[in-house]
Amino acid sequence: MSPHRRVRRAVLVAALLVPSLGACAAPRPDAPPAPVVVRAPVAVPKTTAPPPDVRVDLTGLVTIDPTHVVPGLPGLDGLTQLASDDPALGRWRTAVVVRDTAAYAAPGGGSATPVGVLPARTFQARTVVPVVDERPGWLRVMVAARGALPSRDATRTNERTAWIRVGDTQPAGTSWRITVSTGARTMTVDDGATVTTYPVLATGSPSRPTPPRPQFVVGTFWTDPGSTTPRVVLLSSQSETMDDYDRATGTSATAFHTTTLASRGEVSNGCIRVSDDVLDVLWRAVSAGTLVLVTA
């Protein structure tokens, strides 16, 4: 091969190698990414954070139960039991108090002084209360305590409520609702599956009427063999004309109960007397926190 041809061939090989070597060279830095531009506002739902679960010193607070009068408890204000948002728990909302909790006249706590303490147990049964209102972190519940003695202010005796922290409760519910007609002397039981009306033996007398207020089943069932009230299903209301007919407890509590007395009609201290077979419908079957409505 002539010298001239060898030079031309070398130049051609070099030209072919340059692109290959360039491909193995260090890559150039990437250009910065193009900015992301949102052309429309993004709607993000916001919820209010619940208040912190503040521990309150419960020492010295009055216990909210049937044996105590708690003056600071607000009234029901026309509210009623909320419908349940979890059908598995029942049709109506209740709350189980899982620990003794401070109760307030309004939601928020903060520097407010509690009006009392709602205990986790009432007469050895767990405390279960109807829910009638709510705020973030708070529940307004019906309670089984008097706001005043009848001799002081009968309008504040029953229909008492309190605000408690959600964190001290467990959600629950009931499918039951009971309506008592004092005029017809009947008890209508709606257990969520069937509605049945039963006869009532006796209701409150004209001077000691059955409280015509929304009330609820406390969840306490007791037996007192040999007495005039052998079996008792306690209610949250108390007489609005008598401070105490039970001197041992200082209460005038009302209840569904059986009786050994022969008298019928408007003759009781406010309780609803029923036969044994009727009380069997409720006995350890009706859910605590079930609302009881009393009509004329």
XYZ file of C-alpha atoms in Angstrom:
296
model
C 0.000 0.000 0.000
C 1.380 3.413 -0.915
C 2.164 5.910 1.841
C -0.499 8.238 0.513
C -3.217 5.536 0.670
C -2.161 4.536 4.183
C -2.630 8.127 5.416
C -6.107 8.345 3.919
C -7.140 5.068 5.596
C -5.894 6.238 9.026
C -7.865 9.463 8.740
C -11.024 7.515 7.865
C -10.653 5.148 10.879
C -10.130 8.068 13.225
C -13.247 9.746 11.923
C -15.291 6.642 12.631
C -13.969 6.272 16.202
C -14.702 9.821 17.371
C -18.467 9.351 17.757
C -17.940 6.071 19.661
C -15.565 7.673 22.111
C -17.977 10.535 22.573
C -20.679 8.067 23.591
C -18.495 6.779 26.469
C -17.626 10.230 27.754
C -19.144 11.626 30.986
C -22.772 12.682 30.390
C -23.720 16.319 30.519
C -25.620 17.508 33.572
C -29.421 17.154 33.144
C -31.312 20.326 32.555
C -33.496 21.432 35.557
C -37.041 19.972 35.410
C -39.771 22.183 34.152
C -41.858 23.661 36.982
C -45.243 22.039 37.709
C -48.011 24.568 37.300
C -51.396 23.903 38.917
C -53.945 25.437 36.642
C -56.868 25.166 39.122
C -57.077 25.364 42.952
C -57.018 22.023 44.742
C -59.843 21.691 47.291
C -58.683 19.803 50.379
C -61.336 19.178 53.038
C -60.267 20.326 56.488
C -61.556 19.180 59.843
C -61.164 20.753 63.229
C -58.699 18.902 65.397
C -60.301 17.622 68.597
C -59.118 19.195 71.843
C -56.355 17.371 73.685
C -57.388 14.704 76.152
C -56.683 16.733 79.265
C -56.727 14.888 82.577
C -58.811 16.713 85.150
C -58.557 16.358 88.907
C -61.870 14.740 89.808
C -61.303 14.990 93.545
C -64.151 16.743 95.308
C -66.528 16.731 92.320
C -70.085 15.568 92.986
C -70.958 12.208 91.455
C -73.586 12.350 88.727
C -75.947 9.502 89.619
C -79.499 9.066 90.995
C -78.411 9.604 94.606
C -77.006 13.115 94.027
C -78.374 16.528 93.119
C -76.100 18.364 90.656
C -77.222 22.000 90.256
C -74.999 22.863 87.280
C -76.383 20.267 84.882
C -78.037 21.839 81.802
C -81.464 20.756 80.627
C -82.321 18.749 77.535
C -83.356 21.887 75.596
C -85.717 19.977 73.318
C -83.014 17.640 72.025
C -83.541 13.925 71.530
C -81.377 10.863 71.128
C -79.285 10.975 67.947
C -79.701 8.335 65.273
C -76.790 5.923 65.085
C -74.295 6.272 62.243
C -73.315 2.621 62.683
C -76.270 0.273 62.093
C -74.299 -2.584 63.626
C -74.573 -0.820 66.997
C -78.314 -0.188 66.764
C -80.682 2.538 65.590
C -79.961 5.066 68.347
C -76.681 6.387 69.710
C -75.470 5.704 73.206
C -72.058 6.005 74.821
C -70.392 3.736 77.354
C -68.368 5.681 79.927
C -65.098 3.734 80.136
C -63.521 5.778 82.939
C -64.715 8.372 85.451
C -64.883 11.596 83.485
C -65.387 15.291 84.214
C -68.775 16.602 83.082
C -69.349 20.187 81.930
C -72.268 22.503 81.272
C -70.818 23.333 77.832
C -68.280 21.692 75.488
C -64.652 22.770 75.472
C -63.413 22.193 78.984
C -60.400 24.480 79.119
C -60.503 26.697 82.183
C -64.170 25.886 82.835
C -64.950 24.175 86.126
C -66.643 20.778 85.760
C -70.114 20.535 87.286
C -69.505 16.960 88.407
C -67.990 13.607 87.567
C -69.833 11.025 85.493
C -68.690 7.642 86.837
C -67.841 4.586 84.768
C -70.295 2.566 86.851
C -73.729 3.410 88.219
C -75.051 1.072 90.929
C -72.518 -1.608 89.936
C -73.585 -1.495 86.268
C -71.520 0.182 83.572
C -72.727 3.699 82.810
C -74.432 3.875 79.403
C -76.057 7.163 78.380
C -78.055 8.412 75.357
C -76.186 10.829 73.066
C -78.196 13.933 72.117
C -75.550 16.250 70.607
C -71.868 16.339 69.675
C -68.970 18.656 68.930
C -65.418 17.757 67.863
C -64.045 15.758 70.783
C -67.220 16.131 72.878
C -70.568 14.430 73.454
C -73.695 15.802 75.083
C -75.428 12.997 76.937
C -78.514 12.505 79.098
C -77.657 11.680 82.705
C -79.484 10.010 85.599
C -79.161 12.762 88.181
C -81.397 15.535 89.443
C -80.580 19.163 88.819
C -82.691 20.275 91.773
C -85.023 18.815 94.373
C -88.713 19.171 93.486
C -89.245 21.329 96.582
C -86.695 23.790 95.186
C -87.359 23.732 91.437
C -89.333 20.876 89.871
C -88.556 22.166 86.361
C -84.882 21.250 86.850
C -85.412 17.895 88.510
C -85.358 15.783 85.337
C -84.160 16.021 81.714
C -80.561 16.735 82.756
C -77.596 16.525 80.366
C -73.824 16.971 80.498
C -70.913 17.427 78.084
C -68.167 14.811 78.370
C -65.021 14.012 76.391
C -65.314 11.486 73.570
C -61.995 9.988 74.670
C -63.562 8.789 77.920
C -66.305 6.868 76.131
C -66.862 3.965 73.809
C -69.476 4.186 71.027
C -72.535 2.021 71.519
C -76.177 1.943 70.553
C -79.630 0.521 71.055
C -82.450 -0.437 68.719
C -85.034 -0.209 71.513
C -87.485 2.591 72.253
C -90.328 2.489 74.763
C -93.437 4.662 74.966
C -95.635 4.704 78.067
C -99.168 6.094 77.877
C -100.354 6.977 81.364
C -103.892 7.671 80.137
C -104.297 4.370 78.292
C -102.099 2.540 80.821
C -100.042 0.862 78.128
C -96.367 0.305 77.371
C -95.366 0.092 73.698
C -92.028 -1.620 73.106
C -90.184 -1.150 69.816
C -87.113 -3.393 69.848
C -86.089 -2.584 66.289
C -87.718 -5.702 64.877
C -91.251 -5.646 66.256
C -93.567 -3.140 67.943
C -95.800 -4.553 70.659
C -98.141 -2.860 73.134
C -98.603 -4.300 76.623
C -100.984 -3.405 79.480
C -99.688 -1.521 82.500
C -101.071 -2.223 85.971
C -100.421 1.171 87.540
C -98.809 4.559 86.965
C -98.293 7.628 89.123
C -101.166 9.154 91.045
C -102.464 12.660 90.245
C -100.431 14.109 93.141
C -97.365 11.965 92.360
C -97.501 11.510 88.578
C -95.108 9.523 86.458
C -92.688 12.215 85.203
C -93.899 13.210 81.711
C -90.322 13.677 80.501
C -87.946 11.840 78.178
C -85.932 9.460 80.332
C -83.864 6.337 79.795
C -83.169 2.838 81.028
C -80.190 3.094 83.381
C -79.182 -0.542 82.952
C -79.627 -1.565 86.580
C -81.764 -4.652 87.185
C -82.332 -5.708 90.747
C -84.471 -8.162 92.676
C -85.976 -7.593 96.098
C -87.808 -10.779 97.025
C -90.474 -10.392 99.681
C -90.953 -6.684 99.001
C -93.731 -4.929 97.094
C -91.288 -4.501 94.169
C -89.840 -7.970 93.506
C -88.101 -7.039 90.229
C -87.006 -3.561 89.184
C -85.732 -1.989 85.930
C -84.418 1.423 86.982
C -85.182 4.589 84.987
C -83.249 7.865 84.991
C -86.124 10.106 86.119
C -87.364 10.888 89.624
C -90.605 12.218 91.073
C -91.254 15.893 90.437
C -93.454 16.254 93.528
C -91.516 14.336 96.208
C -87.935 14.965 97.284
C -87.550 11.423 98.593
C -89.912 8.565 99.223
C -86.951 6.218 99.762
C -85.371 7.612 102.895
C -82.498 5.094 102.786
C -81.140 6.517 99.511
C -82.700 9.985 99.670
C -84.225 9.471 96.233
C -87.627 9.332 94.550
C -86.490 7.230 91.591
C -88.931 5.818 89.046
C -88.792 2.395 87.420
C -90.592 -0.396 85.652
C -91.273 -3.023 88.281
C -93.483 -5.918 89.247
C -95.695 -5.609 92.302
C -97.399 -7.618 95.008
C -99.960 -4.849 95.553
C -103.504 -5.342 94.319
C -104.259 -1.665 93.574
C -104.542 -0.644 89.921
C -104.707 2.606 87.981
C -103.131 5.945 88.925
C -101.887 4.904 92.341
C -98.072 4.681 92.354
C -95.381 7.139 93.434
C -94.527 7.607 89.767
C -93.278 4.131 88.874
C -94.802 1.994 86.127
C -96.075 -1.263 87.625
C -96.396 -4.236 85.282
C -97.111 -7.938 85.506
C -94.347 -10.528 85.579
C -94.899 -11.602 81.988
C -94.638 -7.990 80.775
C -91.478 -7.326 82.766
C -90.030 -10.516 81.255
C -89.974 -8.644 77.933
C -87.555 -6.092 79.414
C -85.702 -8.152 81.999
C -81.992 -8.181 81.119
C -83.003 -7.693 77.485
C -83.671 -3.979 77.059
C -80.470 -2.081 76.309
C -79.107 0.473 78.737
C -79.525 3.947 77.281
C -82.902 3.102 75.719
C -85.108 6.179 75.576
C -88.469 6.034 77.385
C -91.113 8.552 76.299
C -94.075 9.213 78.588
C -97.320 10.516 77.105
C -100.705 11.302 78.635
